[in-house]
């Protein structure tokens, strides 16, 4: 989609979530989805007057102990560039970096903070955490990492509100 078409598709939403990812596929796909796609989403949000944009990213430590190959290394580099682009934007942004995504049932409990260990987390818990974060107006312009844990999602989100 063009930026204008994407902005039109946003309509009058309060927030946009960019959750697409190439998962370390070809460099061409990674650039198109994880790089250019995020840049388009940011610009489209500006044009549509949507000030809040949440990006589902990746933990930078994910499987770093393994030789992941050039395509996955490129994926991590592009994801980092997208994080930087969003964090330098004028939007009310949120970057959520989940651990390895699994299809297990959600538990409703997580470990959420500015730095988390890399493990795994159910997609359902990522979605529930993201929804709770978006409904908390005191959370913005933050990078948060997410892993399986023992804290109820609502409590984990409340604990992530910046205290001055």
PDB file of C-alpha atoms in Angstrom:
ATOM      1  CA  UNK A   1       0.000   0.000   0.000  1.00  0.00           C
ATOM      2  CA  UNK A   2       1.070   3.542  -0.560  1.00  0.00           C
ATOM      3  CA  UNK A   3       1.423   5.855   2.422  1.00  0.00           C
ATOM      4  CA  UNK A   4      -1.714   7.741   1.366  1.00  0.00           C
ATOM      5  CA  UNK A   5      -3.741   4.544   1.009  1.00  0.00           C
ATOM      6  CA  UNK A   6      -2.528   3.346   4.384  1.00  0.00           C
ATOM      7  CA  UNK A   7      -3.401   6.707   5.993  1.00  0.00           C
ATOM      8  CA  UNK A   8      -6.873   6.484   4.487  1.00  0.00           C
ATOM      9  CA  UNK A   9      -7.257   2.927   5.783  1.00  0.00           C
ATOM     10  CA  UNK A  10      -6.412   4.128   9.314  1.00  0.00           C
ATOM     11  CA  UNK A  11      -9.529   6.255   9.262  1.00  0.00           C
ATOM     12  CA  UNK A  12     -10.195   7.773  12.678  1.00  0.00           C
ATOM     13  CA  UNK A  13      -8.511   5.169  14.889  1.00  0.00           C
ATOM     14  CA  UNK A  14      -6.929   6.168  18.194  1.00  0.00           C
ATOM     15  CA  UNK A  15      -3.840   4.006  17.723  1.00  0.00           C
ATOM     16  CA  UNK A  16      -2.059   1.875  15.164  1.00  0.00           C
ATOM     17  CA  UNK A  17      -0.287  -1.395  15.936  1.00  0.00           C
ATOM     18  CA  UNK A  18       2.434  -2.552  13.552  1.00  0.00           C
ATOM     19  CA  UNK A  19       2.780  -6.256  14.204  1.00  0.00           C
ATOM     20  CA  UNK A  20       3.907  -7.566  10.834  1.00  0.00           C
ATOM     21  CA  UNK A  21       7.287  -9.197  10.514  1.00  0.00           C
ATOM     22  CA  UNK A  22       9.298 -11.187   8.007  1.00  0.00           C
ATOM     23  CA  UNK A  23      10.742 -13.412  10.753  1.00  0.00           C
ATOM     24  CA  UNK A  24      14.170 -13.357   9.161  1.00  0.00           C
ATOM     25  CA  UNK A  25      13.137 -14.379   5.654  1.00  0.00           C
ATOM     26  CA  UNK A  26      14.813 -13.063   2.543  1.00  0.00           C
ATOM     27  CA  UNK A  27      16.587  -9.715   2.763  1.00  0.00           C
ATOM     28  CA  UNK A  28      14.121  -8.295   0.228  1.00  0.00           C
ATOM     29  CA  UNK A  29      11.116  -9.334   2.351  1.00  0.00           C
ATOM     30  CA  UNK A  30      12.767  -8.122   5.550  1.00  0.00           C
ATOM     31  CA  UNK A  31      13.483  -4.696   4.061  1.00  0.00           C
ATOM     32  CA  UNK A  32       9.960  -4.413   2.631  1.00  0.00           C
ATOM     33  CA  UNK A  33       8.126  -5.508   5.784  1.00  0.00           C
ATOM     34  CA  UNK A  34      10.306  -4.711   8.780  1.00  0.00           C
ATOM     35  CA  UNK A  35      12.004  -1.619   7.356  1.00  0.00           C
ATOM     36  CA  UNK A  36       9.940   0.125   4.686  1.00  0.00           C
ATOM     37  CA  UNK A  37       6.672  -1.088   6.215  1.00  0.00           C
ATOM     38  CA  UNK A  38       7.404   0.594   9.542  1.00  0.00           C
ATOM     39  CA  UNK A  39       8.512   3.805   7.808  1.00  0.00           C
ATOM     40  CA  UNK A  40       5.248   3.852   5.824  1.00  0.00           C
ATOM     41  CA  UNK A  41       3.205   3.188   8.973  1.00  0.00           C
ATOM     42  CA  UNK A  42       4.883   6.106  10.762  1.00  0.00           C
ATOM     43  CA  UNK A  43       4.287   8.522   7.885  1.00  0.00           C
ATOM     44  CA  UNK A  44       0.727   7.287   7.360  1.00  0.00           C
ATOM     45  CA  UNK A  45      -0.021   7.832  11.054  1.00  0.00           C
ATOM     46  CA  UNK A  46       1.195  11.419  10.759  1.00  0.00           C
ATOM     47  CA  UNK A  47      -0.928  12.050   7.665  1.00  0.00           C
ATOM     48  CA  UNK A  48      -4.000  10.467   9.248  1.00  0.00           C
ATOM     49  CA  UNK A  49      -3.577  12.426  12.479  1.00  0.00           C
ATOM     50  CA  UNK A  50      -3.053   9.269  14.531  1.00  0.00           C
ATOM     51  CA  UNK A  51      -0.579  10.126  17.240  1.00  0.00           C
ATOM     52  CA  UNK A  52      -0.162   6.706  18.915  1.00  0.00           C
ATOM     53  CA  UNK A  53       1.770   3.918  17.187  1.00  0.00           C
ATOM     54  CA  UNK A  54       2.836   0.653  18.806  1.00  0.00           C
ATOM     55  CA  UNK A  55       5.480  -1.525  17.188  1.00  0.00           C
ATOM     56  CA  UNK A  56       5.913  -5.208  17.959  1.00  0.00           C
ATOM     57  CA  UNK A  57       9.658  -5.676  17.585  1.00  0.00           C
ATOM     58  CA  UNK A  58      12.104  -8.345  18.732  1.00  0.00           C
ATOM     59  CA  UNK A  59      14.369  -8.802  21.730  1.00  0.00           C
ATOM     60  CA  UNK A  60      17.867  -7.888  20.545  1.00  0.00           C
ATOM     61  CA  UNK A  61      19.342 -10.853  22.428  1.00  0.00           C
ATOM     62  CA  UNK A  62      17.099 -13.424  20.741  1.00  0.00           C
ATOM     63  CA  UNK A  63      19.125 -16.571  20.125  1.00  0.00           C
ATOM     64  CA  UNK A  64      22.374 -14.608  19.916  1.00  0.00           C
ATOM     65  CA  UNK A  65      24.236 -17.663  21.178  1.00  0.00           C
ATOM     66  CA  UNK A  66      23.471 -19.403  17.876  1.00  0.00           C
ATOM     67  CA  UNK A  67      24.849 -18.879  14.386  1.00  0.00           C
ATOM     68  CA  UNK A  68      21.681 -17.588  12.791  1.00  0.00           C
ATOM     69  CA  UNK A  69      22.963 -16.850   9.309  1.00  0.00           C
ATOM     70  CA  UNK A  70      23.113 -13.678   7.261  1.00  0.00           C
ATOM     71  CA  UNK A  71      19.348 -13.333   6.643  1.00  0.00           C
ATOM     72  CA  UNK A  72      18.477 -13.462  10.328  1.00  0.00           C
ATOM     73  CA  UNK A  73      21.325 -11.098  11.219  1.00  0.00           C
ATOM     74  CA  UNK A  74      19.979  -8.703   8.587  1.00  0.00           C
ATOM     75  CA  UNK A  75      16.502  -9.093  10.137  1.00  0.00           C
ATOM     76  CA  UNK A  76      17.834  -8.027  13.561  1.00  0.00           C
ATOM     77  CA  UNK A  77      19.615  -5.029  11.999  1.00  0.00           C
ATOM     78  CA  UNK A  78      16.478  -3.879  10.151  1.00  0.00           C
ATOM     79  CA  UNK A  79      14.311  -4.355  13.259  1.00  0.00           C
ATOM     80  CA  UNK A  80      16.774  -2.184  15.212  1.00  0.00           C
ATOM     81  CA  UNK A  81      16.667   0.492  12.495  1.00  0.00           C
ATOM     82  CA  UNK A  82      12.849   0.471  12.670  1.00  0.00           C
ATOM     83  CA  UNK A  83      12.952   0.809  16.472  1.00  0.00           C
ATOM     84  CA  UNK A  84      15.252   3.808  16.099  1.00  0.00           C
ATOM     85  CA  UNK A  85      13.081   5.413  13.408  1.00  0.00           C
ATOM     86  CA  UNK A  86       9.955   5.130  15.544  1.00  0.00           C
ATOM     87  CA  UNK A  87      11.691   6.250  18.738  1.00  0.00           C
ATOM     88  CA  UNK A  88      12.948   9.371  16.950  1.00  0.00           C
ATOM     89  CA  UNK A  89       9.522  10.206  15.555  1.00  0.00           C
ATOM     90  CA  UNK A  90       7.175  12.809  16.970  1.00  0.00           C
ATOM     91  CA  UNK A  91       4.493  10.163  17.618  1.00  0.00           C
ATOM     92  CA  UNK A  92       3.376   8.828  20.985  1.00  0.00           C
ATOM     93  CA  UNK A  93       5.159   5.539  20.310  1.00  0.00           C
ATOM     94  CA  UNK A  94       5.510   2.265  22.130  1.00  0.00           C
ATOM     95  CA  UNK A  95       7.927  -0.516  21.182  1.00  0.00           C
ATOM     96  CA  UNK A  96       7.159  -3.944  22.605  1.00  0.00           C
ATOM     97  CA  UNK A  97       9.936  -6.522  22.295  1.00  0.00           C
ATOM     98  CA  UNK A  98       8.572  -9.984  23.031  1.00  0.00           C
ATOM     99  CA  UNK A  99      10.632 -13.121  23.518  1.00  0.00           C
ATOM    100  CA  UNK A 100      10.270 -16.034  21.114  1.00  0.00           C
ATOM    101  CA  UNK A 101       6.606 -16.214  20.122  1.00  0.00           C
ATOM    102  CA  UNK A 102       4.874 -19.556  20.688  1.00  0.00           C
ATOM    103  CA  UNK A 103       1.369 -20.783  19.951  1.00  0.00           C
ATOM    104  CA  UNK A 104       0.768 -22.123  23.475  1.00  0.00           C
ATOM    105  CA  UNK A 105      -2.369 -20.968  25.304  1.00  0.00           C
ATOM    106  CA  UNK A 106      -1.941 -17.674  27.103  1.00  0.00           C
ATOM    107  CA  UNK A 107      -1.464 -17.697  30.861  1.00  0.00           C
ATOM    108  CA  UNK A 108      -2.482 -14.109  31.586  1.00  0.00           C
ATOM    109  CA  UNK A 109       0.799 -13.598  33.437  1.00  0.00           C
ATOM    110  CA  UNK A 110       4.038 -12.118  32.093  1.00  0.00           C
ATOM    111  CA  UNK A 111       7.341 -10.501  32.926  1.00  0.00           C
ATOM    112  CA  UNK A 112       7.338  -6.982  31.478  1.00  0.00           C
ATOM    113  CA  UNK A 113       9.979  -4.315  31.881  1.00  0.00           C
ATOM    114  CA  UNK A 114      12.709  -2.220  30.339  1.00  0.00           C
ATOM    115  CA  UNK A 115      14.986  -5.284  30.183  1.00  0.00           C
ATOM    116  CA  UNK A 116      13.950  -8.926  30.232  1.00  0.00           C
ATOM    117  CA  UNK A 117      15.603 -12.260  29.688  1.00  0.00           C
ATOM    118  CA  UNK A 118      15.013 -13.984  26.373  1.00  0.00           C
ATOM    119  CA  UNK A 119      12.747 -16.986  26.682  1.00  0.00           C
ATOM    120  CA  UNK A 120       9.395 -17.503  25.085  1.00  0.00           C
ATOM    121  CA  UNK A 121       5.941 -16.041  25.405  1.00  0.00           C
ATOM    122  CA  UNK A 122       2.526 -17.043  24.086  1.00  0.00           C
ATOM    123  CA  UNK A 123       1.169 -14.901  21.270  1.00  0.00           C
ATOM    124  CA  UNK A 124      -2.086 -14.590  23.227  1.00  0.00           C
ATOM    125  CA  UNK A 125      -0.192 -13.029  26.154  1.00  0.00           C
ATOM    126  CA  UNK A 126       1.600 -10.639  23.780  1.00  0.00           C
ATOM    127  CA  UNK A 127      -1.749  -9.528  22.339  1.00  0.00           C
ATOM    128  CA  UNK A 128      -3.323  -9.124  25.792  1.00  0.00           C
ATOM    129  CA  UNK A 129      -0.307  -7.170  27.060  1.00  0.00           C
ATOM    130  CA  UNK A 130      -0.308  -4.936  24.003  1.00  0.00           C
ATOM    131  CA  UNK A 131      -4.028  -4.216  24.433  1.00  0.00           C
ATOM    132  CA  UNK A 132      -3.503  -3.344  28.093  1.00  0.00           C
ATOM    133  CA  UNK A 133      -0.542  -1.101  27.238  1.00  0.00           C
ATOM    134  CA  UNK A 134      -2.544   0.759  24.595  1.00  0.00           C
ATOM    135  CA  UNK A 135      -5.328   1.394  27.094  1.00  0.00           C
ATOM    136  CA  UNK A 136      -2.888   2.891  29.601  1.00  0.00           C
ATOM    137  CA  UNK A 137      -2.431   6.560  28.626  1.00  0.00           C
ATOM    138  CA  UNK A 138       0.482   6.988  31.048  1.00  0.00           C
ATOM    139  CA  UNK A 139       2.608   4.599  28.999  1.00  0.00           C
ATOM    140  CA  UNK A 140       4.149   6.128  25.930  1.00  0.00           C
ATOM    141  CA  UNK A 141       7.504   6.745  24.315  1.00  0.00           C
ATOM    142  CA  UNK A 142       8.888   3.611  25.933  1.00  0.00           C
ATOM    143  CA  UNK A 143      10.601   0.407  24.883  1.00  0.00           C
ATOM    144  CA  UNK A 144       9.364  -2.533  26.923  1.00  0.00           C
ATOM    145  CA  UNK A 145      10.464  -6.151  26.769  1.00  0.00           C
ATOM    146  CA  UNK A 146       8.150  -9.088  27.400  1.00  0.00           C
ATOM    147  CA  UNK A 147       8.701 -12.648  28.520  1.00  0.00           C
ATOM    148  CA  UNK A 148       6.744 -15.401  30.209  1.00  0.00           C
ATOM    149  CA  UNK A 149       6.361 -14.593  33.866  1.00  0.00           C
ATOM    150  CA  UNK A 150       4.238 -14.761  36.972  1.00  0.00           C
ATOM    151  CA  UNK A 151       2.807 -11.226  37.160  1.00  0.00           C
ATOM    152  CA  UNK A 152      -0.781 -10.691  35.993  1.00  0.00           C
ATOM    153  CA  UNK A 153      -0.770  -8.614  32.810  1.00  0.00           C
ATOM    154  CA  UNK A 154      -2.730  -5.706  34.320  1.00  0.00           C
ATOM    155  CA  UNK A 155      -0.269  -5.510  37.253  1.00  0.00           C
ATOM    156  CA  UNK A 156       2.754  -5.743  34.912  1.00  0.00           C
ATOM    157  CA  UNK A 157       1.398  -2.865  32.839  1.00  0.00           C
ATOM    158  CA  UNK A 158       0.703  -0.762  35.932  1.00  0.00           C
ATOM    159  CA  UNK A 159       4.255  -1.395  37.152  1.00  0.00           C
ATOM    160  CA  UNK A 160       5.581  -0.113  33.810  1.00  0.00           C
ATOM    161  CA  UNK A 161       4.077   3.352  34.228  1.00  0.00           C
ATOM    162  CA  UNK A 162       6.970   5.775  34.594  1.00  0.00           C
ATOM    163  CA  UNK A 163       7.174   7.318  38.014  1.00  0.00           C
ATOM    164  CA  UNK A 164       8.814  10.712  38.307  1.00  0.00           C
TER     165      UNK A 164
END
